[in-house]
Amino acid sequence: VIGVVIGKTDVRGFPDRKNIGCERYTFSFTIRDSPTYFINVNSWGREEYIRSLSESFRVGDCVTIENPLVQSKEAEKEEKFNPVTPSCYKLLLSENHSVVKTSSCYETDTKLLSLLHLPVKDPQDYYSLGDIIANGQSLDGRILNVLAAVMSVS
């Protein structure tokens, strides 16, 4: 799979249920290879492997993923912690079988770079800030998608 990284989480450690006293590490990222399709990628393993993998690329980099495990995602569980994707699958990376290679988007395909700036939500599923201000009371308690741009940072 070749795609541009459009999102990435921090590395986290969790107690390993199988090896008491040890920790397993994880991080996830989302890649996109077309305007319509993007998928979440999860990686679990030893701290050294996960930290090294996480530090090997950043959002905006193009990656090639070789030999991932393709799994069906559990929609309720998956989408609580990861971006909602149009796929009913996720990719799982394993230290022993999978490889992630980075390359310049210009080397891979200049079309991939333009995908970085496309929203991942349906354009009809956003509220403007004006709508939120005008209808604030009726929107109370609802989860809303907001599309905004940063005009300046100071």
PDB file of C-alpha atoms in Angstrom:
ATOM      1  CA  VAL A   1       0.000   0.000   0.000  1.00  0.00           C
ATOM      2  CA  ILE A   2       1.346   3.426  -0.930  1.00  0.00           C
ATOM      3  CA  GLY A   3      -0.179   6.575   0.523  1.00  0.00           C
ATOM      4  CA  VAL A   4       0.396   9.908   2.198  1.00  0.00           C
ATOM      5  CA  VAL A   5       0.227  10.070   6.011  1.00  0.00           C
ATOM      6  CA  ILE A   6      -2.688  12.366   6.913  1.00  0.00           C
ATOM      7  CA  GLY A   7      -2.762  11.772  10.679  1.00  0.00           C
ATOM      8  CA  LYS A   8      -0.677  10.174  13.406  1.00  0.00           C
ATOM      9  CA  THR A   9      -0.951   9.519  17.154  1.00  0.00           C
ATOM     10  CA  ASP A  10       1.731   9.614  19.821  1.00  0.00           C
ATOM     11  CA  VAL A  11       3.403   6.441  21.077  1.00  0.00           C
ATOM     12  CA  ARG A  12       1.671   4.970  24.153  1.00  0.00           C
ATOM     13  CA  GLY A  13       2.589   2.140  26.470  1.00  0.00           C
ATOM     14  CA  PHE A  14       0.206  -0.342  28.105  1.00  0.00           C
ATOM     15  CA  PRO A  15       0.726  -3.167  30.598  1.00  0.00           C
ATOM     16  CA  ASP A  16       1.110  -6.462  28.714  1.00  0.00           C
ATOM     17  CA  ARG A  17      -1.589  -8.883  29.902  1.00  0.00           C
ATOM     18  CA  LYS A  18       0.398 -11.910  28.725  1.00  0.00           C
ATOM     19  CA  ASN A  19       3.720 -10.895  30.290  1.00  0.00           C
ATOM     20  CA  ILE A  20       3.008  -9.428  33.718  1.00  0.00           C
ATOM     21  CA  GLY A  21       5.390  -6.585  34.545  1.00  0.00           C
ATOM     22  CA  CYS A  22       6.127  -5.829  30.864  1.00  0.00           C
ATOM     23  CA  GLU A  23       4.679  -3.173  28.609  1.00  0.00           C
ATOM     24  CA  ARG A  24       3.526  -3.232  24.997  1.00  0.00           C
ATOM     25  CA  TYR A  25       3.657  -0.093  22.914  1.00  0.00           C
ATOM     26  CA  THR A  26       1.407   1.196  20.173  1.00  0.00           C
ATOM     27  CA  PHE A  27       0.788   4.070  17.838  1.00  0.00           C
ATOM     28  CA  SER A  28      -1.459   4.521  14.848  1.00  0.00           C
ATOM     29  CA  PHE A  29      -1.604   6.606  11.726  1.00  0.00           C
ATOM     30  CA  THR A  30      -3.935   7.170   8.809  1.00  0.00           C
ATOM     31  CA  ILE A  31      -2.865   6.995   5.164  1.00  0.00           C
ATOM     32  CA  ARG A  32      -4.696   8.146   2.073  1.00  0.00           C
ATOM     33  CA  ASP A  33      -4.168   7.039  -1.527  1.00  0.00           C
ATOM     34  CA  SER A  34      -7.091   8.726  -3.299  1.00  0.00           C
ATOM     35  CA  PRO A  35      -9.641  11.480  -2.655  1.00  0.00           C
ATOM     36  CA  THR A  36     -12.167   8.865  -1.498  1.00  0.00           C
ATOM     37  CA  TYR A  37     -10.122   6.225   0.310  1.00  0.00           C
ATOM     38  CA  PHE A  38      -8.038   6.311   3.470  1.00  0.00           C
ATOM     39  CA  ILE A  39      -7.363   3.688   6.119  1.00  0.00           C
ATOM     40  CA  ASN A  40      -6.091   3.472   9.689  1.00  0.00           C
ATOM     41  CA  VAL A  41      -2.860   1.620  10.409  1.00  0.00           C
ATOM     42  CA  ASN A  42      -2.084   0.267  13.891  1.00  0.00           C
ATOM     43  CA  SER A  43       1.221  -0.999  15.182  1.00  0.00           C
ATOM     44  CA  TRP A  44       1.930  -2.865  18.411  1.00  0.00           C
ATOM     45  CA  GLY A  45       5.216  -4.169  19.755  1.00  0.00           C
ATOM     46  CA  ARG A  46       8.343  -3.585  21.777  1.00  0.00           C
ATOM     47  CA  GLU A  47       9.137  -0.013  22.806  1.00  0.00           C
ATOM     48  CA  GLU A  48      12.274   0.174  20.639  1.00  0.00           C
ATOM     49  CA  TYR A  49      10.433  -0.987  17.504  1.00  0.00           C
ATOM     50  CA  ILE A  50       7.403   1.273  18.009  1.00  0.00           C
ATOM     51  CA  ARG A  51       9.425   4.402  18.858  1.00  0.00           C
ATOM     52  CA  SER A  52      11.772   3.832  15.933  1.00  0.00           C
ATOM     53  CA  LEU A  53       8.881   3.281  13.522  1.00  0.00           C
ATOM     54  CA  SER A  54       6.991   6.324  14.803  1.00  0.00           C
ATOM     55  CA  GLU A  55      10.054   8.555  14.451  1.00  0.00           C
ATOM     56  CA  SER A  56      10.772   7.342  10.897  1.00  0.00           C
ATOM     57  CA  PHE A  57       7.994   9.446   9.289  1.00  0.00           C
ATOM     58  CA  ARG A  58       5.640  12.329   9.976  1.00  0.00           C
ATOM     59  CA  VAL A  59       2.324  13.686   8.701  1.00  0.00           C
ATOM     60  CA  GLY A  60       2.756  14.668   5.055  1.00  0.00           C
ATOM     61  CA  ASP A  61       5.278  11.932   4.244  1.00  0.00           C
ATOM     62  CA  CYS A  62       4.545   9.295   1.634  1.00  0.00           C
ATOM     63  CA  VAL A  63       4.938   5.739   2.874  1.00  0.00           C
ATOM     64  CA  THR A  64       4.951   2.303   1.341  1.00  0.00           C
ATOM     65  CA  ILE A  65       3.607  -0.402   3.643  1.00  0.00           C
ATOM     66  CA  GLU A  66       4.656  -3.942   2.808  1.00  0.00           C
ATOM     67  CA  ASN A  67       3.037  -7.076   4.189  1.00  0.00           C
ATOM     68  CA  PRO A  68       0.525  -5.595   6.651  1.00  0.00           C
ATOM     69  CA  LEU A  69      -2.137  -7.767   8.221  1.00  0.00           C
ATOM     70  CA  VAL A  70      -5.589  -6.746   6.966  1.00  0.00           C
ATOM     71  CA  GLN A  71      -8.246  -6.979   9.674  1.00  0.00           C
ATOM     72  CA  SER A  72     -11.924  -6.152   9.856  1.00  0.00           C
ATOM     73  CA  LYS A  73     -12.444  -3.209  12.159  1.00  0.00           C
ATOM     74  CA  GLU A  74     -14.885  -3.187  15.017  1.00  0.00           C
ATOM     75  CA  ALA A  75     -16.622   0.090  14.132  1.00  0.00           C
ATOM     76  CA  GLU A  76     -17.709   1.133  17.625  1.00  0.00           C
ATOM     77  CA  LYS A  77     -14.389   0.301  19.262  1.00  0.00           C
ATOM     78  CA  GLU A  78     -12.124   1.446  16.418  1.00  0.00           C
ATOM     79  CA  GLU A  79     -13.734   4.777  15.757  1.00  0.00           C
ATOM     80  CA  LYS A  80     -13.651   5.794  19.386  1.00  0.00           C
ATOM     81  CA  PHE A  81      -9.853   6.142  19.200  1.00  0.00           C
ATOM     82  CA  ASN A  82      -9.138   6.563  15.465  1.00  0.00           C
ATOM     83  CA  PRO A  83     -10.488   8.686  12.613  1.00  0.00           C
ATOM     84  CA  VAL A  84     -13.636   7.340  10.960  1.00  0.00           C
ATOM     85  CA  THR A  85     -12.647   5.833   7.605  1.00  0.00           C
ATOM     86  CA  PRO A  86     -14.738   4.667   4.639  1.00  0.00           C
ATOM     87  CA  SER A  87     -13.127   1.214   4.814  1.00  0.00           C
ATOM     88  CA  CYS A  88     -14.445  -1.627   6.937  1.00  0.00           C
ATOM     89  CA  TYR A  89     -10.828  -2.746   7.392  1.00  0.00           C
ATOM     90  CA  LYS A  90      -7.699  -1.601   9.171  1.00  0.00           C
ATOM     91  CA  LEU A  91      -4.056  -2.482   8.650  1.00  0.00           C
ATOM     92  CA  LEU A  92      -1.925  -3.957  11.419  1.00  0.00           C
ATOM     93  CA  LEU A  93       1.854  -3.758  11.318  1.00  0.00           C
ATOM     94  CA  SER A  94       3.975  -6.428  12.948  1.00  0.00           C
ATOM     95  CA  GLU A  95       7.650  -6.148  13.782  1.00  0.00           C
ATOM     96  CA  ASN A  96       8.461  -9.536  12.275  1.00  0.00           C
ATOM     97  CA  HIS A  97       6.512  -9.325   9.024  1.00  0.00           C
ATOM     98  CA  SER A  98       5.751  -5.719   8.018  1.00  0.00           C
ATOM     99  CA  VAL A  99       7.945  -2.986   6.559  1.00  0.00           C
ATOM    100  CA  VAL A 100       7.261   0.749   6.283  1.00  0.00           C
ATOM    101  CA  LYS A 101       9.400   2.730   3.850  1.00  0.00           C
ATOM    102  CA  THR A 102       9.257   6.492   3.408  1.00  0.00           C
ATOM    103  CA  SER A 103       9.840   8.367   0.200  1.00  0.00           C
ATOM    104  CA  SER A 104       9.310  11.824  -1.159  1.00  0.00           C
ATOM    105  CA  CYS A 105       5.786  12.357  -2.483  1.00  0.00           C
ATOM    106  CA  TYR A 106       7.428  13.857  -5.548  1.00  0.00           C
ATOM    107  CA  GLU A 107       9.294  10.592  -6.122  1.00  0.00           C
ATOM    108  CA  THR A 108       6.184   8.483  -5.559  1.00  0.00           C
ATOM    109  CA  ASP A 109       3.360  10.475  -7.106  1.00  0.00           C
ATOM    110  CA  THR A 110       2.693  14.201  -6.969  1.00  0.00           C
ATOM    111  CA  LYS A 111      -1.066  13.431  -6.812  1.00  0.00           C
ATOM    112  CA  LEU A 112      -0.571  11.968  -3.324  1.00  0.00           C
ATOM    113  CA  LEU A 113       0.685  15.275  -1.953  1.00  0.00           C
ATOM    114  CA  SER A 114      -2.563  17.041  -2.906  1.00  0.00           C
ATOM    115  CA  LEU A 115      -4.544  14.483  -0.859  1.00  0.00           C
ATOM    116  CA  LEU A 116      -3.038  15.869   2.338  1.00  0.00           C
ATOM    117  CA  HIS A 117      -5.283  18.937   2.111  1.00  0.00           C
ATOM    118  CA  LEU A 118      -8.626  17.238   1.465  1.00  0.00           C
ATOM    119  CA  PRO A 119     -11.115  16.968   4.339  1.00  0.00           C
ATOM    120  CA  VAL A 120     -11.902  13.430   5.495  1.00  0.00           C
ATOM    121  CA  LYS A 121     -15.544  14.200   6.249  1.00  0.00           C
ATOM    122  CA  ASP A 122     -18.497  14.648   3.917  1.00  0.00           C
ATOM    123  CA  PRO A 123     -18.687  18.344   2.950  1.00  0.00           C
ATOM    124  CA  GLN A 124     -22.376  18.355   3.939  1.00  0.00           C
ATOM    125  CA  ASP A 125     -21.537  17.172   7.473  1.00  0.00           C
ATOM    126  CA  TYR A 126     -19.978  20.398   8.812  1.00  0.00           C
ATOM    127  CA  TYR A 127     -21.298  23.242  10.893  1.00  0.00           C
ATOM    128  CA  SER A 128     -19.972  26.751  10.389  1.00  0.00           C
ATOM    129  CA  LEU A 129     -19.003  28.762  13.445  1.00  0.00           C
ATOM    130  CA  GLY A 130     -21.896  31.123  12.608  1.00  0.00           C
ATOM    131  CA  ASP A 131     -24.370  28.204  12.716  1.00  0.00           C
ATOM    132  CA  ILE A 132     -22.996  27.083  16.059  1.00  0.00           C
ATOM    133  CA  ILE A 133     -23.279  30.570  17.547  1.00  0.00           C
ATOM    134  CA  ALA A 134     -26.814  31.081  16.173  1.00  0.00           C
ATOM    135  CA  ASN A 135     -28.070  27.624  17.200  1.00  0.00           C
ATOM    136  CA  GLY A 136     -25.926  26.989  20.257  1.00  0.00           C
ATOM    137  CA  GLN A 137     -28.752  25.999  22.595  1.00  0.00           C
ATOM    138  CA  SER A 138     -30.280  23.442  20.231  1.00  0.00           C
ATOM    139  CA  LEU A 139     -26.858  21.892  19.553  1.00  0.00           C
ATOM    140  CA  ASP A 140     -26.027  21.444  23.234  1.00  0.00           C
ATOM    141  CA  GLY A 141     -24.698  17.954  23.963  1.00  0.00           C
ATOM    142  CA  ARG A 142     -24.302  16.982  20.295  1.00  0.00           C
ATOM    143  CA  ILE A 143     -21.012  16.031  18.669  1.00  0.00           C
ATOM    144  CA  LEU A 144     -20.337  18.386  15.759  1.00  0.00           C
ATOM    145  CA  ASN A 145     -17.880  18.485  12.879  1.00  0.00           C
ATOM    146  CA  VAL A 146     -16.360  21.919  12.373  1.00  0.00           C
ATOM    147  CA  LEU A 147     -14.273  22.887   9.367  1.00  0.00           C
ATOM    148  CA  ALA A 148     -11.989  25.813  10.149  1.00  0.00           C
ATOM    149  CA  ALA A 149      -8.755  27.330   8.952  1.00  0.00           C
ATOM    150  CA  VAL A 150      -6.039  28.935  11.051  1.00  0.00           C
ATOM    151  CA  MET A 151      -5.569  32.524   9.889  1.00  0.00           C
ATOM    152  CA  SER A 152      -2.558  33.349  12.026  1.00  0.00           C
ATOM    153  CA  VAL A 153      -0.484  32.049  14.875  1.00  0.00           C
ATOM    154  CA  SER A 154       1.226  34.475  17.230  1.00  0.00           C
TER     155      SER A 154
END
